[in-house]
Amino acid sequence: MLFAIGFKKIVDFDWLEPPHPETIALAVQDLYPVWFRALQVGEELGFKRVADMAKTAFAHPFSDHLTLANALYAYMHVMKHHPGIVDNWCAEHGLNKPALGAVRSERLKLGKFLSDSKFKPSVASVTDVATVPKALAQAFCTHTAIHHSLDAYRTVHDNAPGLLQGSSVLVAGNYEWIVYDKYFSPGKYYLQTTTAVNAAWLAVRLRA
């Protein structure tokens, strides 16, 4: 970071608690040139475009939640029927195998909990594509945002600005109402994992 903002002689920097020179040398060695070269070559080869194309196989037109679910179900199918190719399959589709494994494990635990309880979910028609978004709209009624401009939204409860993440399937969709998982700031404020919803679905929960 110090190199990036113009400090070339790191050892001479006015540290509050100077690190050992060997620690600095090791840190610099870790930071470059290997990963910087990887970024440079990746940019030349267009890795972002390749990664984006790989992930479109699971994309749902108006829901990040369903996009993630599609990726999980595909992973579970491969795990069940073709376990020997899971590593390559995840790499080809730009997916994080450990993360998918953890989610699968939690899903199995949740399924067991529900089967052991008195909770008996109904089965929706496969042609009713709005079932999941309707459920999300009511569950996340306190995490709603309304379209402001382009990919910018404002949260309903706090009137706070938030942008869609660049990886969201909702980018450039200009959906009027959305629900989101998390409001966070790595610099600018973003809405993480979003789904487009109908205002009428939100009203059902608000009237309850």
JSON list of C-alpha atoms in Angstrom, two decimals, residues 137 176-178 196-205:
[
{"chain": "A", "resi": 137, "resn": "ALA", "atom": "CA", "xyz": [-40.26, -10.21, -0.76]},
{"chain": "A", "resi": 176, "resn": "GLU", "atom": "CA", "xyz": [-38.37, -0.64, -9.57]},
{"chain": "A", "resi": 177, "resn": "TRP", "atom": "CA", "xyz": [-38.36, -2.67, -6.34]},
{"chain": "A", "resi": 178, "resn": "ILE", "atom": "CA", "xyz": [-35.74, -5.05, -5.00]},
{"chain": "A", "resi": 196, "resn": "ALA", "atom": "CA", "xyz": [-36.44, -7.94, -8.15]},
{"chain": "A", "resi": 197, "resn": "VAL", "atom": "CA", "xyz": [-39.90, -8.04, -6.56]},
{"chain": "A", "resi": 198, "resn": "ASN", "atom": "CA", "xyz": [-43.40, -6.74, -7.07]},
{"chain": "A", "resi": 199, "resn": "ALA", "atom": "CA", "xyz": [-44.57, -3.98, -4.73]},
{"chain": "A", "resi": 200, "resn": "ALA", "atom": "CA", "xyz": [-47.81, -5.90, -4.18]},
{"chain": "A", "resi": 201, "resn": "TRP", "atom": "CA", "xyz": [-45.84, -8.79, -2.66]},
{"chain": "A", "resi": 202, "resn": "LEU", "atom": "CA", "xyz": [-44.29, -6.42, -0.13]},
{"chain": "A", "resi": 203, "resn": "ALA", "atom": "CA", "xyz": [-47.68, -4.98, 0.76]},
{"chain": "A", "resi": 204, "resn": "VAL", "atom": "CA", "xyz": [-48.93, -8.42, 1.82]},
{"chain": "A", "resi": 205, "resn": "ARG", "atom": "CA", "xyz": [-46.36, -8.60, 4.62]}
]
